[in-house]
Amino acid sequence: MVVTLDSPVRIGKAAIGALGTLALALGTLQAVVEPSLPLLQHDLGIGPAEGSLIFITLLITGAVVAPIAGKLGDRYGGKRVLVVLMATVSAGGLISSLAPNLPVLLLGQVLQGAMVGALPLSFILVRKHLPPGRTQVAVGLVSGLFTGGGLVGMLVAGPIAEHLSRHWMFAIPTTAIIAATLLVSRLMPDDPPAASDAKIDWLGVILLSCTLVALVLGVMVVTGGGLPPLAIVAITVAVAALATGWVAVERRVASPMVDLRMLAMPAMWSSAVVTLLMSLGFGMAVYLIPQLLSLSANGYGFGADPSDIGLFLLPATIAGVVAGTIAGIASRRFGTRAVITVGAIATAATLIALGSLHDATWQLVVARALIGFAVSVSAVALLAGTATTVDAKDTGIATSLLVVTRVVGVALGAQTGGAILDASTDPRTGLPSETAFTTGFIIAGVIAALSLLVLPAMKKGTKA
């Protein structure tokens, strides 16, 4: 039997601003590694393969923590779990800032990866303290500022690392996270947890975590190439066996980690499928466009160096920030399904057009900005729609599953793009053919377009 407490107190702009500030600081900390990876590799004496472990570690931790944090937030209160999670992230940031070697830095990244759980916890808070219309706007604001933090991190990481040190690159955003967490703790009222005598489904937690880890690692290993068919089959069977075991446990326990009946809701499963398909197409674009920009200008590339590529991608990052706020307002006015439909059409059309229109840098810059805007609008609309469609007690776990689906989809898309280029690489020059890029963009567009087939199953979004 579940008993809820009295209706929660409504919150004002200051509390929402504190959540947004926290999201901005988290996005900054998450993004500082990518532009400074060459410096980290040189400073720590590691190669590219070891350097990639930093990204893999954070990705795996985020995929595991997000659904667990969402479930615990649903049960014990979003604010309480968020504060504990931010303490973990802050400890990770401090460890990363003091790390003398790769193992210690990886430990810091493991703890930092817990930041992925902050988004579903924030959605729990705004769902409990705001009416549906304002919830969608708040979800868009928080999501947009998290993306904006990525922009800040990309811009400040290099100057901080070069003029101060790599240690301050982690320490400064971590300090901002600590300050923002204190603001959230002070300004955000306690949200009533669900009082229940049921035990936590720890077996379900473990099986879901193992399934996600196996899936992420399996995708990276398989798409990396070089594995015999038998090994690929073994990885697939292992992931399927873990997923099957998790489903079997969730069907039998009295209080499952994830209510499978919730997953069977048209609004939920269709949101997950749309998120996966659009993330796959987006991940392929994220990988292919920088690769095309960096290829030698003597062929069909543009010879852009890392600094140039960062500037070329800046409009896309800005577009993603703007999209967050617009998505929340548009979802409130027109409904979730209408916003996602427009986003999916724009994403698919732009990707397919890139198959033939990639002869100038401005075409790639504009296309990447359009894709970033459309995908971000759709992602925020999906999160906002889910947050206001499922029962309030399931807000955290439902939105966290979408967050994980997006992370896995982008990773799988990027690996797929890499596999397409590797398959067409000329052994004499070591360069992929232009046809590979054309094929990759068109495949990405078709994958994104497939999401339109699923949208009819989605209920019309909540309006104010």
Coordinates of C-alpha atoms in Angstrom, one line a residue:
M1 CA 0.0 0.0 0.0
V2 CA 1.3 3.4 -0.9
V3 CA 0.5 6.6 0.9
T4 CA 1.3 10.1 -0.3
L5 CA 1.7 13.1 1.9
D6 CA 0.0 16.5 1.5
S7 CA 0.2 18.4 -1.7
P8 CA 3.6 19.9 -2.3
V9 CA 4.4 23.6 -2.1
R10 CA 4.5 25.5 -5.4
I11 CA 7.9 26.9 -6.3
G12 CA 8.9 30.2 -7.9
K13 CA 11.5 31.4 -10.3
A14 CA 14.3 31.4 -7.8
A15 CA 14.0 27.6 -7.2
I16 CA 13.8 26.9 -10.9
G17 CA 16.8 29.2 -11.5
A18 CA 18.8 27.2 -8.9
L19 CA 18.0 24.0 -10.8
G20 CA 18.9 25.6 -14.0
T21 CA 22.2 26.9 -12.6
L22 CA 23.0 23.4 -11.4
A23 CA 22.3 22.0 -14.8
L24 CA 24.6 24.6 -16.4
A25 CA 27.4 23.7 -14.0
L26 CA 26.9 20.0 -14.6
G27 CA 27.0 20.4 -18.4
T28 CA 30.2 22.4 -18.1
L29 CA 31.9 19.7 -16.1
Q30 CA 30.8 17.0 -18.5
A31 CA 32.1 18.8 -21.5
V32 CA 35.6 19.9 -20.4
V33 CA 37.3 16.6 -21.3
E34 CA 36.6 16.5 -25.0
P35 CA 38.4 19.6 -26.2
S36 CA 41.3 19.1 -23.8
L37 CA 41.9 15.4 -24.4
P38 CA 45.2 15.9 -26.3
L39 CA 46.5 17.9 -23.4
L40 CA 45.3 15.2 -20.9
Q41 CA 47.0 12.5 -23.0
H42 CA 50.3 14.4 -23.1
D43 CA 50.2 15.3 -19.4
L44 CA 49.3 11.8 -18.2
G45 CA 51.5 10.1 -20.7
I46 CA 48.7 8.0 -22.3
G47 CA 47.7 7.2 -25.9
P48 CA 44.5 7.7 -27.7
A49 CA 43.2 4.3 -26.8
E50 CA 43.7 4.9 -23.1
G51 CA 42.3 8.4 -23.5
S52 CA 39.0 7.0 -24.9
L53 CA 38.5 5.2 -21.6
I54 CA 37.6 8.5 -20.0
F55 CA 34.6 8.9 -22.3
I56 CA 33.6 5.2 -22.0
T57 CA 33.8 5.3 -18.2
L58 CA 31.5 8.3 -17.8
L59 CA 29.1 6.9 -20.4
I60 CA 28.8 3.6 -18.6
T61 CA 28.3 5.2 -15.2
G62 CA 25.7 7.5 -16.5
A63 CA 23.7 4.7 -18.2
V64 CA 23.7 2.7 -14.9
V65 CA 23.1 5.5 -12.5
A66 CA 20.2 7.4 -14.3
P67 CA 17.5 4.7 -13.9
I68 CA 18.6 3.9 -10.3
A69 CA 18.6 7.6 -9.4
G70 CA 15.2 8.1 -11.0
K71 CA 13.7 5.2 -9.1
L72 CA 15.1 6.2 -5.8
G73 CA 13.9 9.8 -6.4
D74 CA 10.4 8.5 -7.1
R75 CA 10.4 6.7 -3.8
Y76 CA 12.4 8.8 -1.4
G77 CA 12.0 12.3 -2.9
G78 CA 13.8 14.0 -5.7
K79 CA 15.5 16.7 -3.6
R80 CA 17.0 14.3 -1.1
V81 CA 18.4 11.9 -3.8
L82 CA 19.6 14.9 -5.9
V83 CA 21.6 16.3 -3.0
V84 CA 23.2 12.9 -2.4
L85 CA 24.0 12.5 -6.1
M86 CA 25.5 15.9 -6.3
A87 CA 27.8 15.2 -3.4
T88 CA 29.0 12.1 -5.3
V89 CA 29.5 14.2 -8.5
S90 CA 31.4 16.9 -6.5
A91 CA 33.6 14.2 -5.0
G92 CA 34.3 12.9 -8.5
G93 CA 35.1 16.4 -9.8
L94 CA 37.6 17.0 -6.9
I95 CA 39.3 13.7 -7.4
S96 CA 39.6 14.4 -11.2
S97 CA 41.1 17.8 -10.3
L98 CA 43.7 16.2 -8.1
A99 CA 44.4 13.1 -10.2
P100 CA 48.1 12.5 -10.7
N101 CA 47.6 9.6 -13.2
L102 CA 45.0 7.9 -15.4
P103 CA 43.6 5.4 -12.8
V104 CA 42.8 8.2 -10.3
L105 CA 41.3 10.3 -13.1
L106 CA 39.1 7.3 -14.2
L107 CA 37.9 7.0 -10.6
G108 CA 36.9 10.6 -10.7
Q109 CA 35.1 10.1 -14.0
V110 CA 33.2 7.1 -12.5
L111 CA 31.8 9.4 -9.8
Q112 CA 31.2 12.3 -12.2
G113 CA 29.1 10.0 -14.4
A114 CA 26.4 10.1 -11.7
M115 CA 25.5 13.6 -13.0
V116 CA 23.3 11.9 -15.7
G117 CA 20.9 11.1 -13.0
A118 CA 20.4 14.8 -12.2
L119 CA 18.1 15.4 -15.1
P120 CA 15.4 12.9 -14.1
L121 CA 15.6 14.0 -10.5
S122 CA 15.1 17.6 -11.6
F123 CA 12.1 16.5 -13.6
I124 CA 10.6 14.8 -10.5
L125 CA 10.9 18.1 -8.6
V126 CA 9.3 20.3 -11.3
R127 CA 6.5 17.7 -11.8
K128 CA 5.7 17.7 -8.1
H129 CA 5.9 21.4 -7.6
L130 CA 4.4 22.8 -10.8
P131 CA 1.2 22.4 -12.9
P132 CA 1.6 20.5 -16.2
G133 CA 2.0 23.5 -18.5
R134 CA 4.7 25.1 -16.4
T135 CA 6.3 21.7 -15.9
Q136 CA 7.0 21.4 -19.7
V137 CA 8.6 24.9 -19.8
A138 CA 10.7 24.1 -16.7
V139 CA 11.9 20.8 -18.2
G140 CA 12.9 22.7 -21.4
L141 CA 14.8 25.3 -19.4
V142 CA 16.7 22.8 -17.3
S143 CA 17.5 20.6 -20.4
G144 CA 18.6 23.7 -22.4
L145 CA 20.9 25.0 -19.7
F146 CA 22.5 21.5 -19.4
T147 CA 23.2 21.7 -23.1
G148 CA 24.4 25.3 -22.6
G149 CA 26.8 24.1 -20.0
G150 CA 28.3 21.8 -22.7
L151 CA 28.9 25.0 -24.7
V152 CA 30.6 26.7 -21.8
G153 CA 32.8 23.7 -21.1
M154 CA 33.9 23.4 -24.7
L155 CA 34.9 27.1 -24.7
V156 CA 36.6 27.4 -21.4
A157 CA 38.4 24.0 -21.0
G158 CA 41.3 24.9 -23.3
P159 CA 42.0 28.4 -21.9
I160 CA 41.8 27.2 -18.3
A161 CA 44.0 24.1 -19.0
E162 CA 46.6 26.2 -20.9
H163 CA 46.8 29.3 -18.7
L164 CA 46.2 27.6 -15.3
S165 CA 46.3 23.8 -15.4
R166 CA 44.2 20.7 -16.2
H167 CA 43.5 20.5 -12.5
W168 CA 41.5 23.8 -12.5
M169 CA 39.6 22.6 -15.6
F170 CA 37.8 20.2 -13.2
A171 CA 38.0 22.2 -10.0
I172 CA 36.2 25.4 -11.3
P173 CA 33.0 23.7 -12.5
T174 CA 33.0 21.4 -9.5
T175 CA 33.0 24.5 -7.2
A176 CA 30.0 25.9 -9.2
I177 CA 28.2 22.5 -8.7
I178 CA 28.7 22.7 -5.0
A179 CA 27.4 26.2 -4.8
A180 CA 24.4 25.5 -7.0
T181 CA 23.6 22.4 -4.9
L182 CA 23.5 24.5 -1.8
L183 CA 21.1 26.9 -3.5
V184 CA 18.8 24.1 -4.6
S185 CA 18.9 22.6 -1.1
R186 CA 17.9 26.0 0.4
L187 CA 15.4 27.2 -2.2
M188 CA 13.7 24.0 -3.3
P189 CA 11.1 22.7 -0.8
D190 CA 11.1 19.1 0.2
D191 CA 9.0 16.9 -2.1
P192 CA 6.9 14.3 -0.4
P193 CA 8.3 10.8 -0.9
A194 CA 6.1 7.8 -1.5
A195 CA 5.7 5.9 1.8
S196 CA 5.9 2.2 1.1
D197 CA 6.6 -1.0 3.1
A198 CA 7.9 -2.7 -0.1
K199 CA 11.6 -3.5 -0.3
I200 CA 13.8 -2.1 -3.0
D201 CA 14.2 -4.5 -6.0
W202 CA 18.0 -4.7 -5.7
L203 CA 18.1 -7.8 -7.9
G204 CA 16.3 -5.8 -10.6
V205 CA 18.7 -2.9 -10.1
I206 CA 21.8 -5.2 -10.5
L207 CA 20.4 -7.0 -13.6
L208 CA 19.4 -3.7 -15.3
S209 CA 22.8 -2.3 -14.6
C210 CA 24.6 -5.3 -15.9
T211 CA 22.4 -5.3 -19.0
L212 CA 23.2 -1.6 -19.7
V213 CA 26.9 -2.1 -19.2
A214 CA 27.0 -5.1 -21.4
L215 CA 25.0 -3.3 -24.1
V216 CA 27.2 -0.2 -24.1
L217 CA 30.5 -2.2 -24.1
G218 CA 29.1 -4.7 -26.6
V219 CA 28.2 -1.9 -29.1
M220 CA 31.6 -0.3 -28.8
V221 CA 33.5 -3.6 -29.2
V222 CA 31.4 -4.9 -32.1
T223 CA 31.3 -1.7 -34.1
G224 CA 35.0 -1.3 -33.5
G225 CA 35.6 -4.2 -35.8
G226 CA 38.0 -7.1 -35.8
L227 CA 35.8 -9.5 -33.9
P228 CA 35.0 -13.0 -35.3
P229 CA 31.3 -13.7 -36.0
L230 CA 31.2 -16.2 -33.0
A231 CA 32.3 -13.5 -30.6
I232 CA 29.6 -11.1 -31.9
V233 CA 27.0 -13.8 -31.4
A234 CA 28.3 -14.5 -27.9
I235 CA 28.0 -10.8 -27.0
T236 CA 24.5 -10.6 -28.4
V237 CA 23.4 -13.7 -26.5
A238 CA 24.9 -12.4 -23.3
V239 CA 23.0 -9.0 -23.6
A240 CA 19.8 -10.9 -24.5
A241 CA 20.2 -13.3 -21.6
L242 CA 20.7 -10.4 -19.1
A243 CA 17.7 -8.5 -20.5
T244 CA 15.5 -11.6 -20.3
G245 CA 16.6 -12.3 -16.7
W246 CA 15.8 -8.7 -15.8
V247 CA 12.3 -8.9 -17.3
A248 CA 11.6 -12.2 -15.6
V249 CA 12.6 -10.7 -12.2
E250 CA 10.5 -7.5 -12.8
R251 CA 7.4 -9.6 -13.6
R252 CA 7.6 -11.5 -10.3
V253 CA 8.7 -9.1 -7.6
A254 CA 6.0 -7.3 -5.6
S255 CA 7.6 -3.9 -6.1
P256 CA 9.7 -3.9 -9.3
M257 CA 12.3 -1.3 -10.1
V258 CA 10.5 -0.7 -13.4
D259 CA 6.8 -1.4 -13.7
L260 CA 6.6 -3.3 -17.0
R261 CA 3.0 -2.2 -17.3
M262 CA 4.3 1.4 -17.5
L263 CA 6.6 0.4 -20.3
A264 CA 3.7 -1.2 -22.2
M265 CA 1.8 2.1 -22.2
P266 CA 1.7 3.5 -25.8
A267 CA 3.0 6.9 -24.7
M268 CA 6.0 5.3 -23.0
W269 CA 7.1 2.6 -25.4
S270 CA 6.6 4.9 -28.4
S271 CA 8.6 7.7 -26.7
A272 CA 11.5 5.2 -26.1
V273 CA 11.5 4.0 -29.7
V274 CA 11.3 7.5 -31.1
T275 CA 14.1 8.6 -28.8
L276 CA 16.3 5.6 -29.9
L277 CA 15.7 6.2 -33.7
M278 CA 16.3 9.9 -33.6
S279 CA 19.4 9.4 -31.4
L280 CA 20.8 6.9 -33.8
G281 CA 20.5 9.3 -36.7
F282 CA 21.9 12.2 -34.6
G283 CA 24.8 10.1 -33.4
M284 CA 25.8 9.3 -36.9
A285 CA 25.7 13.0 -37.8
V286 CA 27.8 13.9 -34.7
Y287 CA 30.5 11.5 -35.9
L288 CA 30.4 12.0 -39.7
I289 CA 30.3 15.8 -40.0
P290 CA 33.6 16.5 -38.0
Q291 CA 35.3 13.7 -39.9
L292 CA 34.3 15.2 -43.2
L293 CA 35.5 18.7 -42.1
S294 CA 38.9 17.3 -41.0
L295 CA 39.7 15.4 -44.2
S296 CA 42.4 16.9 -46.4
A297 CA 41.3 19.8 -48.6
N298 CA 43.2 18.2 -51.5
G299 CA 40.3 15.7 -51.9
Y300 CA 36.7 16.3 -51.0
G301 CA 37.3 17.4 -47.4
F302 CA 38.1 20.8 -45.9
G303 CA 41.3 20.4 -44.0
A304 CA 39.9 21.9 -40.8
D305 CA 41.9 21.6 -37.6
P306 CA 40.4 21.0 -34.2
S307 CA 40.0 24.7 -33.4
D308 CA 38.3 25.3 -36.7
I309 CA 35.9 22.4 -36.2
G310 CA 35.0 23.7 -32.8
L311 CA 34.1 27.0 -34.3
F312 CA 32.1 25.3 -37.1
L313 CA 30.1 23.3 -34.5
L314 CA 29.5 26.3 -32.3
P315 CA 26.2 27.3 -34.0
A316 CA 24.9 23.8 -33.5
T317 CA 25.6 24.0 -29.7
I318 CA 23.9 27.3 -29.5
A319 CA 20.9 25.9 -31.4
G320 CA 20.7 23.1 -28.9
V321 CA 20.6 25.5 -26.0
V322 CA 17.9 27.6 -27.6
A323 CA 15.9 24.5 -28.5
G324 CA 15.5 23.5 -24.9
T325 CA 13.5 26.6 -23.9
I326 CA 11.5 26.7 -27.2
A327 CA 10.6 23.0 -26.9
G328 CA 9.0 23.5 -23.5
I329 CA 6.9 26.4 -24.6
A330 CA 5.9 24.8 -27.9
S331 CA 4.9 21.5 -26.2
R332 CA 2.7 23.5 -23.9
R333 CA 1.1 25.4 -26.7
F334 CA 0.8 22.8 -29.5
G335 CA 1.2 19.4 -27.8
T336 CA 4.2 17.0 -27.5
R337 CA 3.4 14.9 -30.6
A338 CA 3.2 18.0 -32.9
V339 CA 6.6 19.2 -31.8
I340 CA 8.2 15.8 -32.1
T341 CA 6.7 15.3 -35.6
V342 CA 8.2 18.6 -36.9
G343 CA 11.5 17.8 -35.3
A344 CA 11.6 14.3 -36.8
I345 CA 10.8 15.6 -40.3
A346 CA 13.4 18.4 -40.1
T347 CA 16.0 16.0 -38.8
A348 CA 15.4 13.3 -41.5
A349 CA 15.1 15.9 -44.3
T350 CA 18.3 17.6 -43.4
L351 CA 20.3 14.4 -43.1
I352 CA 19.1 13.1 -46.4
A353 CA 19.9 16.4 -48.1
L354 CA 23.4 16.2 -46.7
G355 CA 23.9 13.1 -48.8
S356 CA 24.3 15.3 -51.8
L357 CA 24.8 18.8 -50.3
H358 CA 28.2 18.6 -48.5
D359 CA 30.4 20.5 -50.9
A360 CA 30.9 23.6 -48.8
T361 CA 31.6 24.2 -45.1
W362 CA 28.5 26.5 -44.8
Q363 CA 26.3 23.5 -45.8
L364 CA 27.8 21.4 -43.1
V365 CA 27.6 24.2 -40.5
V366 CA 23.9 25.0 -41.3
A367 CA 22.9 21.3 -41.5
R368 CA 24.6 20.5 -38.2
A369 CA 22.8 23.4 -36.5
L370 CA 19.4 22.4 -37.9
I371 CA 19.9 18.8 -36.8
G372 CA 21.1 19.9 -33.4
F373 CA 18.0 22.2 -33.0
A374 CA 15.5 19.7 -34.3
V375 CA 16.8 16.7 -32.2
S376 CA 17.1 18.8 -29.1
V377 CA 13.5 20.1 -29.5
S378 CA 12.3 16.6 -30.0
A379 CA 14.3 15.2 -27.1
V380 CA 13.0 17.8 -24.6
A381 CA 9.4 17.5 -25.9
L382 CA 9.7 13.7 -25.3
L383 CA 11.0 14.2 -21.8
A384 CA 8.4 16.9 -21.0
G385 CA 5.6 14.8 -22.5
T386 CA 6.6 11.7 -20.6
A387 CA 7.0 13.6 -17.3
T388 CA 3.4 14.8 -17.5
T389 CA 1.9 11.6 -19.0
V390 CA 3.0 8.8 -16.5
D391 CA 1.9 8.7 -12.9
A392 CA 3.7 11.2 -10.7
K393 CA 5.3 8.3 -8.7
D394 CA 7.0 7.1 -12.0
T395 CA 8.3 10.4 -13.3
G396 CA 11.9 9.7 -12.3
I397 CA 12.2 6.2 -13.6
A398 CA 10.3 7.0 -16.9
T399 CA 12.4 10.1 -17.8
S400 CA 15.6 8.4 -16.7
L401 CA 14.9 5.5 -19.1
L402 CA 14.5 8.0 -22.0
V403 CA 17.8 9.7 -20.9
V404 CA 19.6 6.3 -21.0
T405 CA 18.0 5.4 -24.3
R406 CA 19.3 8.7 -25.8
V407 CA 22.8 8.1 -24.5
V408 CA 22.9 4.6 -25.9
G409 CA 21.4 5.7 -29.2
V410 CA 23.9 8.5 -29.8
A411 CA 26.8 6.1 -28.9
L412 CA 25.5 3.4 -31.2
G413 CA 24.9 6.0 -34.0
A414 CA 28.5 7.3 -33.7
Q415 CA 29.9 3.8 -33.8
T416 CA 27.8 2.9 -36.8
G417 CA 29.1 6.0 -38.6
G418 CA 32.6 4.9 -37.8
A419 CA 31.9 1.4 -39.1
I420 CA 30.6 2.8 -42.4
L421 CA 33.7 4.9 -42.9
D422 CA 36.0 2.0 -42.0
A423 CA 34.3 -0.3 -44.4
S424 CA 35.1 2.1 -47.3
T425 CA 38.7 3.1 -46.3
D426 CA 41.2 2.9 -49.1
P427 CA 44.1 0.8 -47.7
R428 CA 46.6 2.8 -49.8
T429 CA 45.6 6.2 -48.6
G430 CA 43.9 5.3 -45.3
L431 CA 41.0 7.6 -46.2
P432 CA 37.3 6.8 -46.6
S433 CA 35.6 7.4 -49.9
E434 CA 33.2 10.3 -50.4
T435 CA 30.5 7.7 -51.2
A436 CA 30.7 6.5 -47.6
F437 CA 29.7 9.9 -46.3
T438 CA 26.8 10.1 -48.7
T439 CA 25.7 6.6 -47.7
G440 CA 26.1 7.4 -44.0
F441 CA 24.0 10.6 -44.2
I442 CA 21.2 9.0 -46.1
I443 CA 21.1 6.0 -43.7
A444 CA 21.0 8.4 -40.8
G445 CA 18.1 10.3 -42.4
V446 CA 16.1 7.1 -43.1
I447 CA 16.6 5.9 -39.5
A448 CA 15.3 9.3 -38.2
A449 CA 12.4 9.2 -40.6
L450 CA 11.4 5.8 -39.2
S451 CA 10.4 7.5 -36.0
L452 CA 7.5 9.0 -37.9
L453 CA 5.9 5.5 -38.2
V454 CA 5.8 5.3 -34.4
L455 CA 4.4 8.7 -33.6
P456 CA 0.7 7.7 -34.2
A457 CA 1.0 5.4 -31.2
M458 CA 1.9 8.4 -29.0
K459 CA -1.0 10.2 -27.3
K460 CA -1.4 13.9 -27.9
G461 CA 0.8 15.9 -25.6
T462 CA -0.5 17.7 -22.6
K463 CA -1.5 21.3 -23.1
A464 CA -1.9 24.0 -20.5

